[in-house]
Every structure is written in C-alpha cells, then in structure tokens.
Amino acid sequence: MDTRRWIERFAELVAADADRLTRLDAAIGDGDHGANLNRGLRAAVEALGPDLPPGKVLMTAGRALVSKTGGASGPLYGGALRRAGKALGDAADADATALAAALRAALDAVQQLGKAVEGDKTMVDALTPAVAAYEAAAGDGPAAAARAALDAAEKGAEATVPLQARKGRASYLGPRSVGHLDPGAASTVLLFRALADAAGEG
Amino acid sequence: MDTRRWIERFAELVAADADRLTRLDAAIGDGDHGANLNRGLRAAVEALGPDLPPGKVLMTAGRALVSKTGGASGPLYGGALRRAGKALGDAADADATALAAALRAALDAVQQLGKAVEGDKTMVDALTPAVAAYEAAAGDGPAAAARAALDAAEKGAEATVPLQARKGRASYLGPRSVGHLDPGAASTVLLFRALADAAGEG
Amino acid sequence: MKKLIGDVDDVVLDTLRGMAAAHPSLRVDLDQRIIVRADAPRTGKVGLVSGGGSGHEPLHGGFVGYGMLDAACPGEVFTSPVPDQILAATTAASGGAGVVHIVKNYTGDVLNFQLAAELAEDEDIEVVPVVIDDDVAVQDSTFTAGRRGTGATLFAEKAAGALAEAGGSLQDVAAVAREVNERTRSFGVALTACTVPAAGRPTFELGADEMELGIGIHGEPGRERTRLRPAPEIVDVALSAIDEDMSLSGSEVLVLVNGMGGTPLMELYVAYAAVAEWLGGHGVTVARSLVGNYVTSLEMAGAMISVLRLTPQLTELWDAPVETPGLRWGR
Amino acid sequence: MKKLIGDVDDVVLDTLRGMAAAHPSLRVDLDQRIIVRADAPRTGKVGLVSGGGSGHEPLHGGFVGYGMLDAACPGEVFTSPVPDQILAATTAASGGAGVVHIVKNYTGDVLNFQLAAELAEDEDIEVVPVVIDDDVAVQDSTFTAGRRGTGATLFAEKAAGALAEAGGSLQDVAAVAREVNERTRSFGVALTACTVPAAGRPTFELGADEMELGIGIHGEPGRERTRLRPAPEIVDVALSAIDEDMSLSGSEVLVLVNGMGGTPLMELYVAYAAVAEWLGGHGVTVARSLVGNYVTSLEMAGAMISVLRLTPQLTELWDAPVETPGLRWGR
Ligand SMILES: Nc1ncnc2c1ncn2[C@@H]1O[C@H](COP(=O)(O)OP(=O)(O)O)[C@@H](O)[C@H]1O
Ligand SMILES: Nc1ncnc2c1ncn2[C@@H]1O[C@H](COP(=O)(O)OP(=O)(O)O)[C@@H](O)[C@H]1O
Ligand SMILES: [Mg+2]
Ligand SMILES: [Mg+2]
Ligand SMILES: [Mg+2]
Ligand SMILES: [Mg+2]
C-alpha cells in the first residue's frame, strides 16, 4: 500500500472539493472546513521527503496537518494520521492487515481527542463504519478492503444528515443542525476515496 | 392675506410631500430635507398663538423654524419668514403690495445668510423668479399674484435640474449633481403653492 | 432597514439615554440635547464646544471630557443642531474665558452655529468659531460651499482641548484648532451606502463590485464611482489626492485610518498596513497614528484617511492626557 | 464580497502588518504570527496568552499590553491557531512563573491549545489552561460541545492580566480567570451575516426583516430566526436568557454591550439605554459598563450582551490600569 500516494490523492480530492466542504461547513459551522483541510494537506504533501516508509509518511503528514490546519479538523485528522503511522512502525510495506490496524488506531485517536461517539454527527460517523468495513474485508486485499471502506464511509456520512449534532460547532445550532451533511464526515469520505484510488492504482 | 393659513397650508403640503423631498435630497444631499422641514413646520404651526397680526405670524413661524429645523434649510427658511414678518410690521392686514415687499425681504435674507445667487442650484433659483413674478402681478391682487409666483417658482425649480450645484451639499458632488431637481427649490414651490392656496381661499 | 433601534423618531434621544447611562462622567441633558463634562463650566478655562448632525459617533459626544470638549450638541441624524441647543452647550461650557466653537464646514452647521454665536454674545459670552474643512475630495473655490469638515475635526478637538486644559487663551485655543485644520487633509471611500433611520432606505445604491471615491460623512455619494479595488490601490488614490493638495514628503505626520461605521477593525488594519507602506515609500515619517471608528457615517462600510503635518507643539498636544468615552490615554 | 482588503489569502498577515505599524508598543512576529508585549517576557511575572481565529478584532491582539495579555496568536479567519504558533506565543510570554492560556471553548481551540500546552511542558513551561464558555444560547450538557466562549473572554483577559501585573501567582491568575468565566453570561443577536474572506459569500442568508437570536462569534446562524424586533425587545430576550441561567437580581454587575463589527456605536448606545433600563427594573446595579466593538465577528451587524456579577476584587481588577490598543485607561 503506497501511503504517500494515498495522502497525495487525499490532497487532490480535497483541493477539488474544498468549495463544497466549505459550503457544508457554512450551513452548520463556520465555513472554513474546505479551506482548513486544503491548507493542511498542501503542507502535508510538501512535507513528505523522498523514500519514506509507509508509517513515516503518515506520521509526517499528520504532523504537518497538526502544524498547519488549525480548527478542529487539524488536530483530529493530524492526530489520526500520526497514530496510524505509529501503528505501521518502520516496516517497509503495509499490507491490508497492517493498514486495518492503523486505521483502527486512527479512529481511536480521533475519539480520544474529540470525545465524539457515533451518532454525534461528526467525522466519527463516517470513520467508524469505514474502519470496521476495512477490517472485515482486509482478507480480500487492500484494494477490495478500501472499496468496502469507502462504501461504508459514504453511507455513514449520508446518515449524518438527519442527525442533530452533539459535538463541534454544529451542536450550537441544536435542532437547526438537522438536515445537513456533516462537513467532517464528507471529508472522511474523501479520505477513503483517496485510499481506494491509491490501492486501486497500486 | 391670511398669513397664518399660508403657513398652515405650507406645513400640510410639506407633510404630504416629505417623502419626495427627502428622496430628492438623498440623490444629491443627505436625505433629510423632507424630515427637516416637516419637523420645523410642525413646530411653527404649534407656535402660532391666536389672533396674531400677519407680520407677527410670519415672525413667530420663522423663529420656530430656526429653533426646530436644523440643517441648512432651517436658518434659511426661518430667516426668510422672520424678515418677511418684520417687513409686514404690526399692520392688521397684508395686501398684495405689502406682501410683495415682504417676499423681497425674505429673498434678501436667504441671500444674505446663504450667499447663493441664481444658478447655484438652490432654493434661490425658485425664490428669485417667484418674488419677481409676485411683484409684477401685485396690482392684480393677492390671488393672481400668488398664482403668478407659483408658476414662476415651478419654472425656476425645474430649471435647477440641468445645473451643477455650487452651494449646499449638492456642490460636493460636482458634475454628478447635474440632472437632479434641487430639494430646496422643490420645497420653495410648495411655499408658493401654499400661498396661492391660501390667497385663493381668502 | 436593519438597525438595532427602537422608534426611529427617538433614535437621537435613545442614543443620548444610552450615553448618559454608560458614562457617569458626563452630564447629559435630554431636554436640551447636550452632553457636558460633569465638571463644566470650569472658571477661567476656555470652553470648547462642538456639535453637528448625529450618526457620526463617537464624534462629538464621545469626545466630551478631560482634555477635549466641554460640551457637545448633537442634532438629528445628519442634520445640524439648532441654535438654541448650541447656545445651551455654549452656556454650559462657558467658564468666563470665552468659548471656541469647532464647526464642520456644512452650510447648515455654519449657519446654525453663527446664529447661536449671536445669541451667546447677547448673553456676554465671547465665542470664536473655527470652521473645519479638510476634505480634499471637494474642490475648494468661491463657487462651491467649500470643503467638508471630516477627520480634522477630531484632531482639532484634541489639540484645542489639550491647550484649553493647559490654560491656553481664547485666541490661542482657536488658533491651534485653525492650525490643525490648515495642516490636515482627508479623503474617504465608501464600499456601501448607509440608511438614515427616518428615511428608511439607503441614500444611494452601489453595485456588488462598485465603490465610491471621495465621499463625505453624511451618506452622500462621492465624486466618482469605480469598480471595487484592493486596499493598496484605494490607499494610493486617497494618499495621492492628499499629497497633491498638501505635499507630505519630508514631514512628520499624525495619520488616522478612520472606519465609516460598518467596516471592522481587521480591514482598517489591512488598510493601515498599506498606508504605512505608502507613506514610508514617499519619504513621510509617521510619528503618531490612530486606527478605528472615530468619525463615522452610520453603518457605512468604508474608510477615510486623514493626515496631519505635525509640529512639535501639535505632537505634544496630541500626546497630552485625554479622558473621554471615545479617546483616552494618559489617565 | 465588499471588503477593504488586498489578497484574500493574506488578510491575516496584512492585519498583523497593520498592527505592527500602528502599535510600536507591540512586537509583531509575522513569521510566527504572534503579537507580543514589547517588554515580554518579564521575569517572575505570570505570562498570559490567548488566541483564536482572526476576525474578532480587537480580540485578542488588541488586548496585548500592560495589564492584559503578554502575547496573542491569531489563526486564520475563524480558525483556531495551530500548536506551533501557540507554543511560540507561550514561549514569548514565559517569564519563568508559568503561563495561563485563555481558551475560548471551541473544539478546535481547545484541541490546539491542549497540544501546544504539551509542547510547552516539554520545554519546561508550566501551562494552566482556562476555558471560557459564557454563551447561554447554547445548552450546556455533556451531550454537546458545551457553551461557546464570547464576551467573558475580554473580562477574563482583563482581570487575569491585572492580577498577573500585580504579581499574582500562576494558580491565582488562572483562578481569577475561571471565576470571571463562572460569573459571566452572554447572549448575542445578528441582524446580518458576515463573509469569511476565503469563502467569499455570507455564511447564511437573512431576509430584510429577519434576525438571528443566540448567535456565536463565527458567523454561524443562531438558535432561532425571528422577525426583526425593536432594540428593547431584543434586549429583553437577551437579558431574560442570561437572567434565567444566572439570576441577576440584587447583584452589582459589569455589563458589556458589544458590537459584532458592522453595527455603529449609535445603535450600541440605543441598545445600552434599553439594557440599563432593563437591569434597573430588575433590581440589578450596574457598577461598570463598556459599550463598543470588542469581540467582533467580521462585519456582522448585531450585538452581544455580557453580564459579569462583580465581587469587590473583580471590580478592582477591572479598574486597574490597562494600556493596550483596544482597551486603555489609568495610564
Ligand atoms: N469533537 C469532535 N470529534 C470528532 N470530530 C469533530 C469534533 N468536533 C468537530 N469535528 C469535526 O470537524 C469538522 C469541522 O472541521 P473544521 O471546520 O475544519 O473545524 P472548525 O469547526 O474548528 O471550524 C466537523 O464537521 C466534524 O466532523
Ligand atoms: N447657501 C445656500 N443658499 C441657499 N439655499 C441653500 C444653501 N445651501 C443649501 N441650500 C438649500 O437647502 C437645501 C437643503 O436643505 P436641507 O436638506 O434641509 O439641509 P442640509 O443640506 O443641511 O441637510 C438645498 O436643496 C438648497 O436648496
Ligand atoms: Mg469550520
Ligand atoms: Mg439635507
Ligand atoms: Mg442634513
Ligand atoms: Mg473554524
């Protein structure tokens, strides 16, 4: 699994979709999610030196995200990638089993930092089923697992629409947060689309 | 000539047309001419005690206008009426000849205070021809003279449209003041319409 | 019209009520509609009075206090105060050493202050008027009403107030206000119009990508409408106009980047960055500066730049302690 | 989007440039994006640091100076600063006696300050965070992100800054900030939305006769949309919500009527008149007040009311001299 390609693809997808993410955030947040992630991911891609092992790639990208993103999503995505990278260690390759464990570590990091559980209308709602789906399909290889994860992430994100937010800025709106897609869940879908794209190429 | 009726009628006409005067002022001034005159004239009408001689009526109204109007138009209209009242003196009646002299005194007061000459795009452009017309027709009696004055005031006001303002706020606009009716000239038309109405009734 | 107000007809009165409640150091007379220093009149001190239409807050009422105005008289929104009101402020400010009127150059203000001065003289109060006309967007000629009074008003009130506080004579206090006016030039731009409460609609319409150059402080349109430009270009237009009228190179200046009421501080700092760069690049030393909303035009978005060529005395008067709701330092 | 700015991507940097030029009493580091008191760090003095997204000016950078913050770290517009930047501010403020972080309760701010505190501890700087959450429009429950930090931030920075200046210990300075937060409640309304420069369009749409009740300071819509109401009714909604959450009757309070950035002072005074009347009518003594634009949300029109139940110590800390671009008295 080429984690560098994963991060680069994630950056591409976010750049292309930044406007939509920002608009989603304007509806129930403060209208900066696209700009935040885009800024952070550009820094992450730049930070990636040549010939890094997969775990080191994720740790470097995570650190850059923390350093440059700001907002809630910076520490959350940054912490997630750092923890995932740590889980991969110094191994030269990352197979589906290793990546499954790394993804689980990422989810744990997000939940430790942000204290959100499924149903709070956050990125956790996309991340949790995606990680579970990846784990379940890991035996079928990285490409199939990533496709399954993407599928689950999309469903999880979509399921945030009818929810009332209990974490993040959207929670300030109370009942008015209902009926909107959570921007962080939307960007998590892009994270898994990038994973599927990268795994499919490799 | 019932000067009290004149002032009351002026107040009525301005109240009915305040919005238009304000809109004219918004275009090339600061959008308060209607509100100013309306406020001042309400105070003027209130200030008029019973059984005042014609000259005293105008002096009282003029003083109230100065006290309550503010802006450029307050001292100008107020000073004009005060000076006109002074010209009428304590006489129990004001015939067309006396009123002609009073109107001339009013015009002098406006020009002494405001230093505007004809063609500067101010109330002077309506007042000057109106006073001249009244003087010329005074021999035909107050009703005919007032009608002639109204006619001249209307033409004079209309003639401000193509002018570039050289006095008052509109002068700040330079060439952009061209193409608009001067609000003070417009209210001067109402002054003479009120005079014609009052003279016609009497 | 979106305004945080009650009855439109009471907006000036309600503003005065708010000022009275917020500032125990001021004596606000709601009947006379004047705002007076709690310790006025001070015997032997030259009184300093200013006023004009409302809608420019903190000007003038917010500049009443130690080291600045003794009294202010706010008219209706954008409408000069009436003579009786100006007289009341003058009387309240008079400590026997005469009173200086700081009058912005608008026909209505000039006429009403003139009438008030005549009334004051009837009461044996000597009044010296100083007319402020610093706005370079207007051609100064005998064929116009002359230039408008804008940002220099604040500077003149500060300098004259400091000198009066220090015991300056009537003539000296008036002279320093006049000197400040002569050494100051201003130029303003608007990104949006503003709405006079009683009128209920904006005084002009601006397209989404348009702005007005050379505006005054009464919601009037400017000399020219252009497409919206970036802050450095706007600053260049404003400072070039000022510089052309009063050469700045080589001088030490006090510069004000003044918000018109609806522009947040962030944008004023962005503009000030461009101002500082422009002045530095043109051989001008910025000795003092002020960035904020001081001479406003209701909720208009935009800014006005005022530049005062300092002298050592003017710098000293600017630095002198002042304690008013709108400007405070040194105590 | 009508803003007096240059390149949208540089708006925070340009703001910092303007602040650097306008305030020689501040040290502005454009690379690290921090604003620091010229005399920091002061050995033995507890350091006080705050920060958050930009767009709230003068908060926080405008409150750096004697008697208030030692350093501020502004993030992108409405986006919390990053840990490295917060660390740089913390290091600059650290005089060896520890540093208090004043953090507004937003997930992003809390997380980034938390990471920065960990980094600071690696450098042997003791950090105590105080989280501000005074906004009663948000339900306080374990099932939400909790209440937002708004006007109490200014109060906490002032009180903690005064105590730190007076030599207070790390624990005491943090405790007083916490006490201020616990004794303050706020409620805000918006008459218009605002536009994040990078987004280029308003964060929400409001009809000509609509307003938002219970807004935050990040351009987010409020809890409820209603028809536009007169100032006294709006004030009643806000103060009733505050009073319901923290009973005010019988207390002495400091009250802030805070403009959101696009509302002129005139309207804030009109609102304050209603506030003073409401409080007087409900047995509350207004001991201190502040009216103006202090904790803003870009060019949003509207206001936020904050009420702090004073103690003798808090009154004293409020009255203590302060010398910052945004708040100044006593020197
Ligand atoms: N406590 C949390 N746990 C998990 N995710 C969260 C939490 N708070 C916010 N988020 C996610 O962050 C997203 C918003 O990110 P962003 O807009 O970049 O930050 P900010 O809210 O600081 O402006 C939300 O849509 C949500 O998915
Ligand atoms: N110097 C002057 N001489 C004569 N009339 C003047 C002069 N200045 C202004 N006016 C008149 O006053 C009118 C504006 O009055 P108003 O709007 O009430 O006062 P302001 O300009 O102070 O707001 C102008 O339309 C013009 O006719
Ligand atoms: Mg956001
Ligand atoms: Mg007018
Ligand atoms: Mg006017
Ligand atoms: Mg944000």
PDB file of C-alpha atoms and ligand atoms in Angstrom, chain A residues 25 30 32-33 36 71-73 76 114 116 122-124 167-169 182-185, chain D residues 107, ligand 1:
ATOM      1  CA  ASP A  25     -19.477  23.942   6.937  1.00  0.00           C
ATOM      2  CA  ASP A  30     -18.231  28.481  10.336  1.00  0.00           C
ATOM      3  CA  ASP A  32     -13.823  27.077   6.729  1.00  0.00           C
ATOM      4  CA  HIS A  33     -13.559  23.293   6.616  1.00  0.00           C
ATOM      5  CA  ASN A  36      -8.609  24.399   6.511  1.00  0.00           C
ATOM      6  CA  GLY A  71      -9.525  24.399  13.645  1.00  0.00           C
ATOM      7  CA  ALA A  72     -10.974  21.167  14.963  1.00  0.00           C
ATOM      8  CA  SER A  73     -10.108  19.128  11.905  1.00  0.00           C
ATOM      9  CA  LEU A  76      -8.234  15.376  14.625  1.00  0.00           C
ATOM     10  CA  GLY A 114     -12.567  14.726  20.341  1.00  0.00           C
ATOM     11  CA  ALA A 116     -17.274  12.052  19.982  1.00  0.00           C
ATOM     12  CA  THR A 122     -19.072  14.193  13.186  1.00  0.00           C
ATOM     13  CA  MET A 123     -16.360  12.577  11.106  1.00  0.00           C
ATOM     14  CA  VAL A 124     -16.583   9.683  13.571  1.00  0.00           C
ATOM     15  CA  LYS A 167     -20.172  17.746  19.031  1.00  0.00           C
ATOM     16  CA  GLY A 168     -18.329  20.501  17.176  1.00  0.00           C
ATOM     17  CA  ARG A 169     -19.740  23.828  16.092  1.00  0.00           C
ATOM     18  CA  ASP A 182     -21.598  16.956   8.392  1.00  0.00           C
ATOM     19  CA  PRO A 183     -18.586  18.501   6.621  1.00  0.00           C
ATOM     20  CA  GLY A 184     -16.047  16.403   8.517  1.00  0.00           C
ATOM     21  CA  ALA A 185     -17.906  13.238   7.590  1.00  0.00           C
TER      22      ALA A 185
ATOM     23  CA  THR D 107     -13.305  22.150  19.784  1.00  0.00           C
TER      24      THR D 107
HETATM   25  N1  LIG E   1     -15.286  16.554  18.943  1.00  0.00           N
HETATM   26  C1  LIG E   1     -15.191  16.146  17.654  1.00  0.00           C
HETATM   27  N2  LIG E   1     -14.943  14.869  17.356  1.00  0.00           N
HETATM   28  C2  LIG E   1     -14.849  14.468  16.080  1.00  0.00           C
HETATM   29  N3  LIG E   1     -14.991  15.292  15.045  1.00  0.00           N
HETATM   30  C3  LIG E   1     -15.258  16.561  15.298  1.00  0.00           C
HETATM   31  C4  LIG E   1     -15.372  17.068  16.592  1.00  0.00           C
HETATM   32  N4  LIG E   1     -15.631  18.394  16.512  1.00  0.00           N
HETATM   33  C5  LIG E   1     -15.663  18.695  15.213  1.00  0.00           C
HETATM   34  N5  LIG E   1     -15.429  17.602  14.477  1.00  0.00           N
HETATM   35  C6  LIG E   1     -15.407  17.505  13.006  1.00  0.00           C
HETATM   36  O1  LIG E   1     -14.726  18.648  12.493  1.00  0.00           O
HETATM   37  C7  LIG E   1     -15.496  19.197  11.441  1.00  0.00           C
HETATM   38  C8  LIG E   1     -15.258  20.679  11.336  1.00  0.00           C
HETATM   39  O2  LIG E   1     -13.925  20.939  10.997  1.00  0.00           O
HETATM   40  P1  LIG E   1     -13.397  22.402  10.709  1.00  0.00           P
HETATM   41  O3  LIG E   1     -14.486  23.191  10.057  1.00  0.00           O
HETATM   42  O4  LIG E   1     -12.144  22.301   9.932  1.00  0.00           O
HETATM   43  O5  LIG E   1     -13.068  22.988  12.128  1.00  0.00           O
HETATM   44  P2  LIG E   1     -13.810  24.136  12.981  1.00  0.00           P
HETATM   45  O6  LIG E   1     -15.095  23.548  13.467  1.00  0.00           O
HETATM   46  O7  LIG E   1     -12.867  24.422  14.077  1.00  0.00           O
HETATM   47  O8  LIG E   1     -14.044  25.281  12.072  1.00  0.00           O
HETATM   48  C9  LIG E   1     -16.906  18.839  11.761  1.00  0.00           C
HETATM   49  O9  LIG E   1     -17.701  18.756  10.601  1.00  0.00           O
HETATM   50  C10 LIG E   1     -16.804  17.496  12.460  1.00  0.00           C
HETATM   51  O10 LIG E   1     -16.880  16.422  11.548  1.00  0.00           O
END
